[in-house]
Tab-separated table of C-alpha atoms in Angstrom:
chain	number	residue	atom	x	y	z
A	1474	UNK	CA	233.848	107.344	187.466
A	1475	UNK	CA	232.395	109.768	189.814
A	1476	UNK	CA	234.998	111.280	191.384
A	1477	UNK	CA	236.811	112.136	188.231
A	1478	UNK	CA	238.922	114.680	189.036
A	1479	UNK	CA	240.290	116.932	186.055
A	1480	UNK	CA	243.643	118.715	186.559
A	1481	UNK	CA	243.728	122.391	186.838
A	1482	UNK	CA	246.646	122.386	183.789
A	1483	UNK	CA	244.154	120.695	181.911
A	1484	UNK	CA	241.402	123.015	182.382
A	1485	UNK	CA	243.948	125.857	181.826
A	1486	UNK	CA	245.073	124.289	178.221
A	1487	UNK	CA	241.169	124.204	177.193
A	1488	UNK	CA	240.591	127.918	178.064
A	1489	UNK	CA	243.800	129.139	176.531
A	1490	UNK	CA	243.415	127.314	173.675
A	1491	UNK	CA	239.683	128.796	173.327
A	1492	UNK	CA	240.999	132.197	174.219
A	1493	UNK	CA	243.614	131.930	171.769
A	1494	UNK	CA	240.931	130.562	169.102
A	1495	UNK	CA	238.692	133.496	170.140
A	1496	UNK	CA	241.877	135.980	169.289
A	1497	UNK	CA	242.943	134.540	166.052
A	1498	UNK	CA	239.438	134.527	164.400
A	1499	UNK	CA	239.059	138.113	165.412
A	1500	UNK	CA	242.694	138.650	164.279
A	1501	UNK	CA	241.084	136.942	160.467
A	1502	UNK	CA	238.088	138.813	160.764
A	1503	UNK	CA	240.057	142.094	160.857
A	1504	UNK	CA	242.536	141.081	158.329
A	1505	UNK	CA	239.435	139.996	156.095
A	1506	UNK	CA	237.982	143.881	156.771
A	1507	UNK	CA	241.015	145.475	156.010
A	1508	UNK	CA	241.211	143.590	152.564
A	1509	UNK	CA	238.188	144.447	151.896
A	1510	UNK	CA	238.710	147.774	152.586
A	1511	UNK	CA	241.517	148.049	150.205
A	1512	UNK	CA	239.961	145.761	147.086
A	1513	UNK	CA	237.374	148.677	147.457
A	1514	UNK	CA	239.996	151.193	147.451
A	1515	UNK	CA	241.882	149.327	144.628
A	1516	UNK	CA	238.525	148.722	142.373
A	1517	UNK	CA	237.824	152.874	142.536
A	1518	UNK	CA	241.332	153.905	141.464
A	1519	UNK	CA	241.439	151.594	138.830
A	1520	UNK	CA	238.190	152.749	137.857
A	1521	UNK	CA	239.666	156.215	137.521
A	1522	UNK	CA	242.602	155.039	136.275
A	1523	UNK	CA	240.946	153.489	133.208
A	1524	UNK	CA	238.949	156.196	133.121
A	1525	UNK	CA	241.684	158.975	132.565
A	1526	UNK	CA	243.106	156.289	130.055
A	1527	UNK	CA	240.471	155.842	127.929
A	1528	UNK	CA	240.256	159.682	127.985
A	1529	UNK	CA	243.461	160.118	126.688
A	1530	UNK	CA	243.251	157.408	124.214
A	1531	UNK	CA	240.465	158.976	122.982
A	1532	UNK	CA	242.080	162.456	122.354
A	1533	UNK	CA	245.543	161.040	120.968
A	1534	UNK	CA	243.210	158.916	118.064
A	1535	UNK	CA	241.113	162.135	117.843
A	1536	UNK	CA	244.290	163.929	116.788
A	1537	UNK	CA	245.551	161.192	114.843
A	1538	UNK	CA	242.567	161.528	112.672
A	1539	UNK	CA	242.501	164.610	112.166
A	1540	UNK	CA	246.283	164.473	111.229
A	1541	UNK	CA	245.509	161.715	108.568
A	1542	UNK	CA	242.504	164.430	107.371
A	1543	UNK	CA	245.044	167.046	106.704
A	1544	UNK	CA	247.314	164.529	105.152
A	1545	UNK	CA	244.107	163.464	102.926
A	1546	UNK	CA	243.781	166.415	101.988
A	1547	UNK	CA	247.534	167.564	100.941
A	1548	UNK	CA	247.693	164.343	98.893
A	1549	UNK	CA	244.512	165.441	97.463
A	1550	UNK	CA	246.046	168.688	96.552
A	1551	UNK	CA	249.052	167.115	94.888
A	1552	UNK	CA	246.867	164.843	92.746
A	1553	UNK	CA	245.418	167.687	91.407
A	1554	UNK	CA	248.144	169.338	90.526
A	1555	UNK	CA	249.574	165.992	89.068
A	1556	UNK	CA	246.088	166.258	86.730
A	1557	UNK	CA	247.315	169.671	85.693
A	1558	UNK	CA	250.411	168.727	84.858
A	1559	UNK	CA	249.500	165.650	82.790
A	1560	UNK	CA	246.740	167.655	81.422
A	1561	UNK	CA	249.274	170.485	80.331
A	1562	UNK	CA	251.472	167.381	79.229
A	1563	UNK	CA	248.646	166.116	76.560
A	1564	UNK	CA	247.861	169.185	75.617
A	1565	UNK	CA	251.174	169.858	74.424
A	1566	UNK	CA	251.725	166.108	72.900
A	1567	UNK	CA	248.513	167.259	70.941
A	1568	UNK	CA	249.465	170.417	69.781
A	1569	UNK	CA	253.039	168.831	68.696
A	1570	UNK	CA	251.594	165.614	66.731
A	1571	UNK	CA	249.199	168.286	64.554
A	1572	UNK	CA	252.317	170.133	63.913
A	1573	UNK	CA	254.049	167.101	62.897
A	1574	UNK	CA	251.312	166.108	60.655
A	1575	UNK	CA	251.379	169.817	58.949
A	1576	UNK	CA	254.878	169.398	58.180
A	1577	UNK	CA	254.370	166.278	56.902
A	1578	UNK	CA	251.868	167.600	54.452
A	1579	UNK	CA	254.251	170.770	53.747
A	1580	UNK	CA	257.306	168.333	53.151
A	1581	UNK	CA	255.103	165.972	50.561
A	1582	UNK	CA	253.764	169.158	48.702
A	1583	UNK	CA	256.584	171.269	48.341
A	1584	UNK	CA	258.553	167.649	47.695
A	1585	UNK	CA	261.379	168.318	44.586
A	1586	UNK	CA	261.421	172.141	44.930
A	1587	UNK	CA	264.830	171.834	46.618
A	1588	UNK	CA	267.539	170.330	45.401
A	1589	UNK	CA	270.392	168.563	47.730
A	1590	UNK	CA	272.408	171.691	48.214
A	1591	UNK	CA	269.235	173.953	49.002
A	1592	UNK	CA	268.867	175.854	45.681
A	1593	UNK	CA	265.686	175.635	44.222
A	1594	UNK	CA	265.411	173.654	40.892
């Protein structure tokens, strides 16, 4: 085995084959950088992007609330004026059950003075 002789094709294979492995990982390498580079990118937009969201989801319930505030408020309104009215309502029912209860007493005391026909007896 001492004159073992390689061939030149085979030699050639083995260096191509190393150049070629040599190109490819820097070929990855590059491809991994560039990924990298654009996660990065990717990360910082969405960042913003959740960002201005949250932003504007903030103002829209802001305005929301204060819409259901003003709401609040006109139902509030109407309640009272419901009150009023039921208050005007009982007042009225009062008034017309004590002038019931006076004609009542004016029927049973002046009971007999009138006939049928309305001529006093």
């Amino acid at each position: 085995m001492e004159n073992v002789r390689l061939p030149i094709t085979i030699i050639g294979v083995v260096i191509l084959q190393i150049g070629g492995f040599i190109w490819w990982t820097a070929q990855q390498a590059a491809t991994i950088a560039d990924l990298e580079k654009t996660v990065s990118q990717l990360g910082s937009r969405m960042a913003i992007e959740d960002n201005v969201n949250l932003r504007r989801d903030v103002t829209e319930n802001s305005d929301d609330i204060d819409e259901l505030w003003d709401e609040a408020d006109d139902l509030w309104h109407e309640i009272d004026g419901m009150m009023m009215s039921i208050g005007a309502i009982n007042g009225i029912k009062q008034r017309i059950a004590v002038i019931e209860n006076e004609l009542k007493y004016i029927n049973r005391d002046h009971e007999g003075m009138f006939d049928m026909k309305g001529s006093m007896e």
